[in-house]
């Protein structure tokens, strides 16, 4: 707008002076001295801008111009700028000079000499706004250090001041972390010379600094960052020396733990997991020990399926957590069981895999053992059988004798067994086998629902409930669960016999009272 107005003034000035004289080869000896006109009384220059106006003037001479000399008045003195002696029209000369303005400029001086040696001087005052300093950002304190090793570490308030000669336009703030930067606000200002900030920023692990970007009214930008050093120490480490613990409900049982802590152990808490819920079993406050290797004792219940151990060094979120499988008043065993061709003579790859399973001993026995006497007969509860060319796997109770003729020993067949235990089975569909406890077995599995003497077929992954017969050495009417872990492929063990297979089962059985 200013430049446009400036141009209009210059055009008007030229029109007003056009009558002062024209090119004339005959010089009038009484011609007037040259006239110098500036379109403005003063030229305002701002060195913070890139589009300052040029120096503009119009010089008219009736006698004709001989020379025009231009000078710059500075704080130090007068400096020659330019002299013009060749004119397209010696009676009228318009100048427009784009100066490289300097802060010490005071005026632009024009000295016009006509052909009658008249000398006229014109001065245009220049007011210069010097380059202003960019915004200055000052943090107090200049750095924030949070050291977790300090006994009572604290984070000071984030405080800074911004000053600006030109006046502030905007202030932007960012929290810088290892994952990037997060905006903490943009403040729009109206040319204020100063802005202060004083807030509590809760720095955390991974934070690197607080960045501030200040822009003044000229568009000059200053970016400064308050360094944040968050010194962390590792949380405690917990080692459970046993992955599984066997316990009873008659006495406390120690839970072996090994703990290392740089900052020192503050607390140890042990929970029992019962029916999916955490029940606090122990809470101990420690004295900042850096190493602990001990076995705190807790009470167990028949609903306990796991233990959760939590170790803290007193800092929120720095706990070490470990889990341990718990079996309370329960026997657990993994057995390999051979089908009828392997029932008396186990395969070399599975030397302990005979055909009959004892729920009393939680092991397998051969045909020879089962038919040797009545005591032995009472000590076997079911058998593993595979049928036909596909080797379809089945489970038979001892009293289901339909296939006993195919179980051969060195002294006779299984049909000669003296006692036939009435074990019963049921495949379960919605039972949590992995977290099975004495309590869940007794409360969730009805004895009356376990009624089959034959399971045909069975498959890997099946969860099977069983109930012992009245004559079993394991005791009558006891309920347990087992899971089929694996069954070898047909002809994997004996190339010409698909029925020679080995089943791997895990059995969970409450202890005999």
PDB file of C-alpha atoms in Angstrom, residues 2 14 17 52 75 126 147 206 265 316 352 359 410 476 482 485 500 502:
ATOM      1  CA  UNK A   2       2.814   2.403   0.936  1.00  0.00           C
ATOM      2  CA  UNK A  14       6.193  14.923 -12.388  1.00  0.00           C
ATOM      3  CA  UNK A  17       6.747  20.230 -12.755  1.00  0.00           C
ATOM      4  CA  UNK A  52      11.919  -1.139   1.595  1.00  0.00           C
ATOM      5  CA  UNK A  75      26.586   9.009  11.227  1.00  0.00           C
ATOM      6  CA  UNK A 126      16.064   8.783   6.220  1.00  0.00           C
ATOM      7  CA  UNK A 147      17.855 -39.528  38.918  1.00  0.00           C
ATOM      8  CA  UNK A 206      12.258 -41.740  27.624  1.00  0.00           C
ATOM      9  CA  UNK A 265      13.759 -54.639  47.478  1.00  0.00           C
ATOM     10  CA  UNK A 316       5.254 -47.537  40.568  1.00  0.00           C
ATOM     11  CA  UNK A 352       7.998 -97.713  29.862  1.00  0.00           C
ATOM     12  CA  UNK A 359      -4.361 -94.857  38.720  1.00  0.00           C
ATOM     13  CA  UNK A 410       4.008-114.573  27.941  1.00  0.00           C
ATOM     14  CA  UNK A 476     -13.364 -96.578  44.779  1.00  0.00           C
ATOM     15  CA  UNK A 482      -6.480 -86.547  31.991  1.00  0.00           C
ATOM     16  CA  UNK A 485      -1.089 -85.117  24.666  1.00  0.00           C
ATOM     17  CA  UNK A 500       0.898-100.630  17.291  1.00  0.00           C
ATOM     18  CA  UNK A 502       1.710 -95.227  21.845  1.00  0.00           C
TER      19      UNK A 502
END
